Amino acid sequence: MDTILGYMEKYDFENLLLCQDKALDFKAIIAIHDTTLGPATGGCRMWQYESEMDAIEDALRLARGMTYKYAAAGVNLGGGKTVIMGDPKRKDREPIFRALGKFINRLGGKYITGEDVGTTLRDMEYIRMETEYVVTLPTYLGGAGDIAPMTAFGVIRAMQACCKRVYGADSLKGKIIAVQGLGAVGHNVVEQLHALEAKMIVADIDEAKVKAMVHDYGVQQVDPDVIYDVECEIFCPCALGAIINHDTLDRLKCKIVCGSANNQLKAERHGELLEQKGIVYAPDYIANAGGTIYDTDRLGVGGVSHERGKEKVSRIYQNMERVFEIADRDKIPTYMAADRMAEERIRQIAEVKKYRDELRP
Ligand code: NAD
């Protein structure tokens, strides 16, 4: 990033807000990318950045990612993100998160925050003391609570759509699925796949988590280093980013890559290489949108409904089908088709909104 405004112009950002309170030792950045579809929404990350510019760039980059995620998911929200510059283990959390809540409240609903790396549901409670513009709340505060099971459900819907494309049928029964990472999402993926009678091979660097899955679901375990090499139909990354790279590409023996991990492609060219190898890639932000679809579903409709939220998450299947249609139509890899799908929706809804505005006096 050469200049902040140059970067904002390049990617068409709306706003960037710098917030600070000397007495509280509080510094935060709120980035608002695009509000065409609705209020800019995206979590609050707390991190010790090397420099102010790194923090600003991260906030901007993540906010733009949220625009694409919501647009492609069919959600009526725009993209935004907050980063708090500071030690995520900092103990005095109430004053800083309440201060952030005040700043967010001043925006009058143009930005809605939530939990992200380095922040917790408890922090969201502090923000909620100062503003209503926060999602990712515990159920006792009217929020959706733990969203990982819905993220896992969305990943499985994406897998089913991929199977339809590759095998002509979307059943996961008997499919061999290699799951990397058995944390909040991964263990729910295993549990739900078990119910669908898939066969799983799992790996995690945390031996206790692996043991629990072997015990509960009779899955096969391999060392974390070996998970890329196993013979399987689907490789399901639910741990780290950048796992599709030059070292791993030639080792993969699957037909489909579909998981929850963010930023799975180390670089965009790895998406093209996957395509050349004949592996169907479910773009990460399409497959892993379930949690956030569920979490934000209550906004504007008066509360959480498990039934309605699950139905909306289930549509990740159709979102994947649309990605494939665009990939075939434009002869591009799926990761590119996902971006195109998001951009097309924003353009189309901007057109629709034009009519609404014309009717106003
Ligand atoms: P988590 O921290 O609960 O779980 C990650 C798991 O990966 C841990 O069990 C960890 O031990 C394991 N792991 C780390 N390095 C590993 C390695 N080298 N090999 C194998 N396992 C390894 O995180 P999570 O919430 O389950 O999220 C997983 C991924 O999905 C992350 O990339 C996250 O950003 C993304 N994601 C999560 C959600 C959600 O709802 N939690 C939503 C969207 C995207």
XYZ file of C-alpha atoms and ligand atoms in Angstrom:
405
model
C 0.000 0.000 0.000
C 1.675 3.213 -1.159
C -0.855 5.714 0.117
C -3.991 5.154 2.140
C -6.303 7.178 -0.079
C -4.719 5.658 -3.189
C -5.484 2.177 -1.856
C -9.012 3.248 -0.920
C -9.555 4.645 -4.389
C -8.180 1.507 -6.062
C -10.627 -0.773 -4.261
C -13.450 1.747 -3.910
C -13.636 2.069 -0.102
C -16.147 4.410 1.500
C -14.680 5.297 4.910
C -11.755 4.815 7.216
C -12.020 5.888 10.837
C -9.146 6.202 13.245
C -10.175 6.100 16.913
C -7.986 6.759 19.945
C -8.209 7.480 23.649
C -4.930 8.355 25.316
C -6.112 7.748 28.893
C -7.300 4.257 27.988
C -4.314 3.486 25.753
C -6.826 2.615 23.068
C -6.238 2.757 19.331
C -8.589 1.286 16.766
C -9.309 1.484 13.073
C -12.744 1.009 11.537
C -12.784 0.358 7.797
C -15.996 0.567 5.792
C -15.697 -0.834 2.317
C -19.122 -0.866 0.681
C -22.643 -0.306 1.976
C -24.565 -0.913 -1.254
C -26.283 -4.009 0.112
C -26.671 -2.846 3.725
C -24.717 -1.712 6.792
C -21.023 -2.558 6.664
C -20.590 -5.571 8.917
C -17.509 -7.468 10.043
C -15.759 -8.520 13.205
C -13.332 -6.740 15.490
C -9.804 -8.120 15.442
C -7.319 -7.377 18.238
C -3.705 -7.744 17.271
C -0.235 -6.326 17.914
C 0.715 -4.939 14.533
C 4.268 -4.079 13.520
C 3.139 -0.659 12.376
C 0.144 1.612 12.034
C 0.187 1.102 8.272
C 0.044 -2.681 8.730
C -3.022 -2.278 10.935
C -4.743 0.042 8.464
C -3.989 -2.261 5.559
C -5.314 -5.265 7.476
C -8.532 -3.431 8.395
C -9.083 -2.340 4.788
C -8.263 -5.748 3.297
C -10.515 -7.597 5.751
C -13.386 -5.119 5.267
C -13.289 -5.649 1.512
C -13.294 -9.412 2.061
C -16.514 -9.045 4.081
C -18.199 -7.166 1.222
C -17.532 -10.153 -1.038
C -18.510 -12.694 1.581
C -21.927 -11.164 2.283
C -22.635 -10.330 -1.336
C -21.868 -13.866 -2.487
C -23.833 -15.377 0.396
C -26.971 -13.492 -0.627
C -26.947 -11.505 2.629
C -28.041 -7.857 2.626
C -25.000 -6.477 4.396
C -21.944 -4.584 3.280
C -18.324 -5.086 4.271
C -16.533 -3.548 7.225
C -13.968 -4.465 9.845
C -12.393 -3.095 13.007
C -8.894 -3.699 14.238
C -7.798 -2.745 17.724
C -4.046 -2.241 17.899
C -2.938 -3.962 21.079
C -2.111 -7.158 22.909
C -5.039 -9.567 22.445
C -4.290 -10.909 25.939
C -4.750 -7.468 27.499
C -6.650 -7.826 30.780
C -8.508 -4.493 31.183
C -11.053 -5.198 28.463
C -14.210 -3.462 29.645
C -13.046 0.141 29.117
C -11.519 -0.427 25.685
C -14.422 -2.403 24.270
C -16.926 0.073 25.718
C -14.892 2.888 24.163
C -15.058 1.070 20.841
C -18.811 0.667 21.361
C -19.120 4.454 21.723
C -17.235 5.060 18.497
C -19.359 2.488 16.648
C -22.540 4.024 18.038
C -21.579 7.397 16.592
C -21.782 5.823 13.143
C -25.503 5.361 13.685
C -25.710 1.852 12.231
C -23.503 2.343 9.199
C -21.166 -0.285 10.701
C -21.966 -3.397 12.772
C -19.174 -5.233 14.568
C -18.694 -8.752 15.915
C -16.138 -11.235 17.258
C -12.918 -12.033 15.406
C -9.335 -13.135 16.070
C -8.224 -11.860 19.498
C -11.697 -10.932 20.733
C -14.341 -12.920 22.593
C -18.082 -13.039 23.180
C -17.410 -11.333 26.519
C -15.810 -8.405 24.685
C -18.927 -8.185 22.518
C -20.993 -7.888 25.711
C -18.962 -4.811 26.654
C -19.524 -3.299 23.224
C -23.246 -4.050 23.577
C -23.338 -1.888 26.732
C -22.688 1.123 24.509
C -24.279 0.264 21.182
C -26.813 -2.068 19.611
C -24.647 -2.384 16.496
C -22.994 -5.675 17.359
C -23.633 -9.254 16.269
C -21.923 -12.407 17.620
C -23.577 -12.211 21.005
C -24.342 -15.003 23.448
C -27.878 -16.380 23.333
C -28.774 -14.774 26.685
C -28.231 -11.377 25.031
C -30.365 -12.227 22.027
C -27.481 -13.435 19.842
C -26.953 -16.697 17.985
C -24.341 -18.051 20.433
C -21.803 -20.570 19.095
C -21.823 -20.340 15.296
C -19.237 -23.051 14.536
C -21.892 -25.803 14.041
C -23.515 -23.663 11.318
C -20.160 -22.948 9.710
C -19.651 -26.725 9.587
C -23.137 -27.248 8.135
C -22.390 -24.700 5.404
C -19.116 -26.453 4.553
C -21.036 -29.705 4.170
C -23.630 -28.075 1.894
C -20.762 -26.793 -0.260
C -19.259 -30.309 -0.306
C -22.565 -31.737 -1.490
C -22.737 -29.243 -4.359
C -19.143 -30.117 -5.303
C -19.992 -33.842 -5.269
C -22.938 -33.178 -7.560
C -20.560 -31.517 -10.004
C -17.892 -34.189 -9.820
C -19.901 -37.383 -9.323
C -23.356 -36.386 -10.595
C -24.955 -37.009 -7.180
C -24.612 -35.042 -3.975
C -24.635 -37.870 -1.443
C -21.652 -37.971 0.908
C -22.403 -41.551 1.993
C -19.253 -43.637 1.745
C -17.123 -40.712 0.532
C -13.633 -40.564 2.017
C -13.015 -37.121 3.457
C -9.698 -35.920 4.890
C -10.317 -33.332 7.614
C -7.402 -31.128 8.644
C -8.021 -29.481 12.025
C -10.518 -30.601 14.660
C -11.214 -27.310 16.408
C -14.507 -25.461 16.713
C -15.478 -26.063 13.076
C -13.529 -29.264 12.303
C -15.030 -31.340 15.090
C -18.536 -30.255 14.054
C -17.736 -31.183 10.440
C -16.719 -34.664 11.610
C -19.823 -35.042 13.750
C -22.162 -33.996 10.924
C -20.339 -36.047 8.278
C -20.544 -39.077 10.538
C -24.337 -38.687 10.561
C -24.230 -38.644 6.743
C -22.229 -41.905 6.738
C -19.064 -40.456 5.220
C -15.688 -42.043 6.003
C -13.158 -39.732 7.587
C -9.416 -39.487 7.936
C -8.439 -36.758 10.388
C -5.375 -34.879 11.605
C -4.705 -32.246 14.243
C -1.583 -31.123 16.051
C -3.571 -31.504 19.272
C -3.482 -35.237 20.024
C -6.350 -35.008 22.551
C -8.730 -33.717 19.880
C -7.753 -36.527 17.523
C -8.259 -39.163 20.229
C -11.733 -37.799 20.994
C -12.799 -38.044 17.331
C -11.365 -41.552 16.964
C -13.208 -42.596 20.100
C -16.528 -40.894 19.306
C -16.792 -41.541 15.574
C -14.334 -44.301 14.736
C -12.450 -42.091 12.279
C -8.979 -42.967 11.013
C -6.126 -40.715 12.151
C -2.935 -39.668 10.390
C -0.044 -37.384 11.339
C -0.628 -33.705 10.530
C 2.137 -33.819 7.894
C 0.525 -36.759 6.099
C -3.014 -35.403 5.671
C -2.166 -33.907 2.252
C -1.076 -37.301 0.912
C -4.048 -39.466 1.794
C -6.213 -41.057 -0.901
C -9.592 -39.399 -0.547
C -12.435 -37.844 -2.465
C -12.532 -34.577 -0.506
C -9.792 -32.660 1.295
C -11.379 -30.478 3.979
C -9.026 -27.866 5.446
C -10.343 -26.562 8.787
C -7.167 -25.280 10.391
C -4.763 -22.938 8.656
C -4.650 -20.593 5.698
C -2.286 -20.862 2.701
C -2.361 -24.687 2.756
C -2.875 -24.894 -1.009
C 0.613 -24.004 -2.177
C 3.524 -25.306 -4.249
C 4.542 -27.814 -1.577
C 1.103 -29.366 -1.148
C -0.474 -29.160 -4.622
C 1.255 -32.156 -6.116
C 0.598 -34.235 -3.033
C -3.191 -33.878 -3.071
C -5.005 -37.007 -4.276
C -8.536 -35.678 -3.883
C -11.135 -34.575 -6.429
C -12.501 -31.736 -4.269
C -11.049 -29.162 -1.842
C -13.766 -27.819 0.439
C -13.255 -26.606 3.992
C -13.707 -23.782 6.456
C -10.185 -22.371 6.672
C -9.825 -18.767 5.555
C -7.468 -17.857 2.710
C -6.763 -21.452 1.673
C -4.972 -20.487 -1.533
C -1.478 -19.224 -0.782
C -1.684 -17.184 -3.974
C -4.346 -16.854 -6.640
C -2.278 -18.880 -9.106
C -2.744 -21.892 -6.823
C -6.472 -21.703 -7.582
C -5.637 -21.982 -11.254
C -3.246 -24.887 -10.629
C -5.952 -26.755 -8.699
C -8.227 -26.318 -11.697
C -5.532 -27.618 -14.058
C -5.128 -30.697 -11.891
C -8.863 -31.352 -12.261
C -9.595 -30.651 -8.593
C -12.806 -28.767 -7.859
C -12.179 -25.960 -5.387
C -14.994 -24.590 -3.231
C -13.922 -20.961 -2.698
C -13.261 -20.580 1.023
C -15.468 -17.596 1.658
C -18.417 -19.289 -0.061
C -18.015 -22.571 1.834
C -17.312 -21.045 5.259
C -20.056 -18.389 5.287
C -22.540 -20.502 7.278
C -21.652 -19.123 10.710
C -21.845 -15.534 9.652
C -25.058 -16.091 7.656
C -26.613 -17.603 10.768
C -25.178 -14.977 13.090
C -26.420 -11.980 11.116
C -29.758 -13.485 10.108
C -31.479 -12.007 13.168
C -30.649 -8.404 12.135
C -33.730 -6.551 11.014
C -36.051 -9.543 11.457
C -36.466 -9.466 15.206
C -34.402 -12.220 16.687
C -32.746 -15.567 16.131
C -34.674 -18.347 14.427
C -32.809 -21.629 14.160
C -35.113 -22.849 11.406
C -34.848 -19.718 9.251
C -31.098 -19.377 9.887
C -30.424 -23.002 8.959
C -32.485 -22.685 5.793
C -30.402 -19.691 4.746
C -27.135 -21.493 5.497
C -28.397 -24.444 3.488
C -28.479 -22.210 0.406
C -24.680 -22.353 0.274
C -25.408 -25.369 -1.952
C -27.132 -23.134 -4.522
C -24.438 -20.478 -4.118
C -21.857 -23.085 -5.091
C -23.952 -24.121 -8.086
C -24.022 -20.480 -9.204
C -20.228 -20.279 -8.805
C -19.922 -23.285 -11.127
C -22.308 -21.713 -13.635
C -20.233 -18.518 -13.753
C -16.981 -20.509 -13.939
C -18.354 -22.440 -16.931
C -19.904 -19.373 -18.545
C -16.747 -17.249 -18.325
C -14.224 -20.124 -18.454
C -12.529 -19.063 -15.251
C -11.457 -20.896 -12.086
C -13.978 -21.097 -9.252
C -12.130 -18.697 -6.935
C -12.486 -16.028 -9.606
C -16.098 -16.965 -10.328
C -16.948 -16.388 -6.654
C -15.658 -12.808 -6.822
C -17.565 -12.259 -10.037
C -20.756 -13.591 -8.471
C -20.365 -11.124 -5.570
C -19.598 -8.178 -7.860
C -22.560 -9.001 -10.121
C -24.940 -9.090 -7.156
C -23.720 -5.734 -5.832
C -24.140 -4.164 -9.276
C -27.604 -5.623 -9.723
C -28.878 -4.622 -6.280
C -27.473 -1.109 -6.736
C -29.639 -0.983 -9.852
C -32.690 -2.166 -7.909
C -32.058 0.400 -5.163
C -32.024 3.136 -7.762
C -35.753 2.629 -8.317
C -36.517 2.831 -4.632
C -34.714 6.179 -4.425
C -36.560 7.572 -7.425
C -39.879 7.140 -5.623
C -38.792 9.319 -2.716
C -39.957 12.937 -2.870
P -9.947 -23.464 16.017
O -8.794 -22.661 16.504
O -11.034 -23.797 16.973
O -9.426 -24.847 15.375
C -8.307 -24.948 14.583
C -7.742 -26.348 14.788
O -6.678 -26.548 13.873
C -7.170 -26.569 16.188
O -7.702 -27.760 16.736
C -5.669 -26.689 15.936
O -5.021 -27.539 16.870
C -5.630 -27.259 14.545
N -4.378 -27.070 13.833
C -3.532 -26.022 13.864
N -2.474 -26.251 13.074
C -2.655 -27.463 12.507
C -1.925 -28.261 11.584
N -0.762 -27.849 11.097
N -2.427 -29.453 11.215
C -3.601 -29.897 11.713
N -4.338 -29.197 12.600
C -3.872 -27.998 12.997
O -10.527 -22.651 14.758
P -11.951 -22.804 14.068
O -12.870 -21.780 14.635
O -12.340 -24.239 14.057
O -11.622 -22.322 12.600
C -10.899 -23.130 11.689
C -10.665 -22.362 10.418
O -11.932 -21.971 9.859
C -9.900 -21.060 10.597
O -9.130 -20.807 9.434
C -11.002 -20.010 10.719
O -10.551 -18.720 10.342
C -12.005 -20.546 9.745
N -13.385 -20.122 9.990
C -13.998 -20.409 11.171
C -15.317 -20.028 11.373
C -16.043 -20.351 12.649
O -17.287 -20.328 12.678
N -15.345 -20.688 13.742
C -16.015 -19.340 10.369
C -15.365 -19.073 9.152
C -14.051 -19.478 8.977
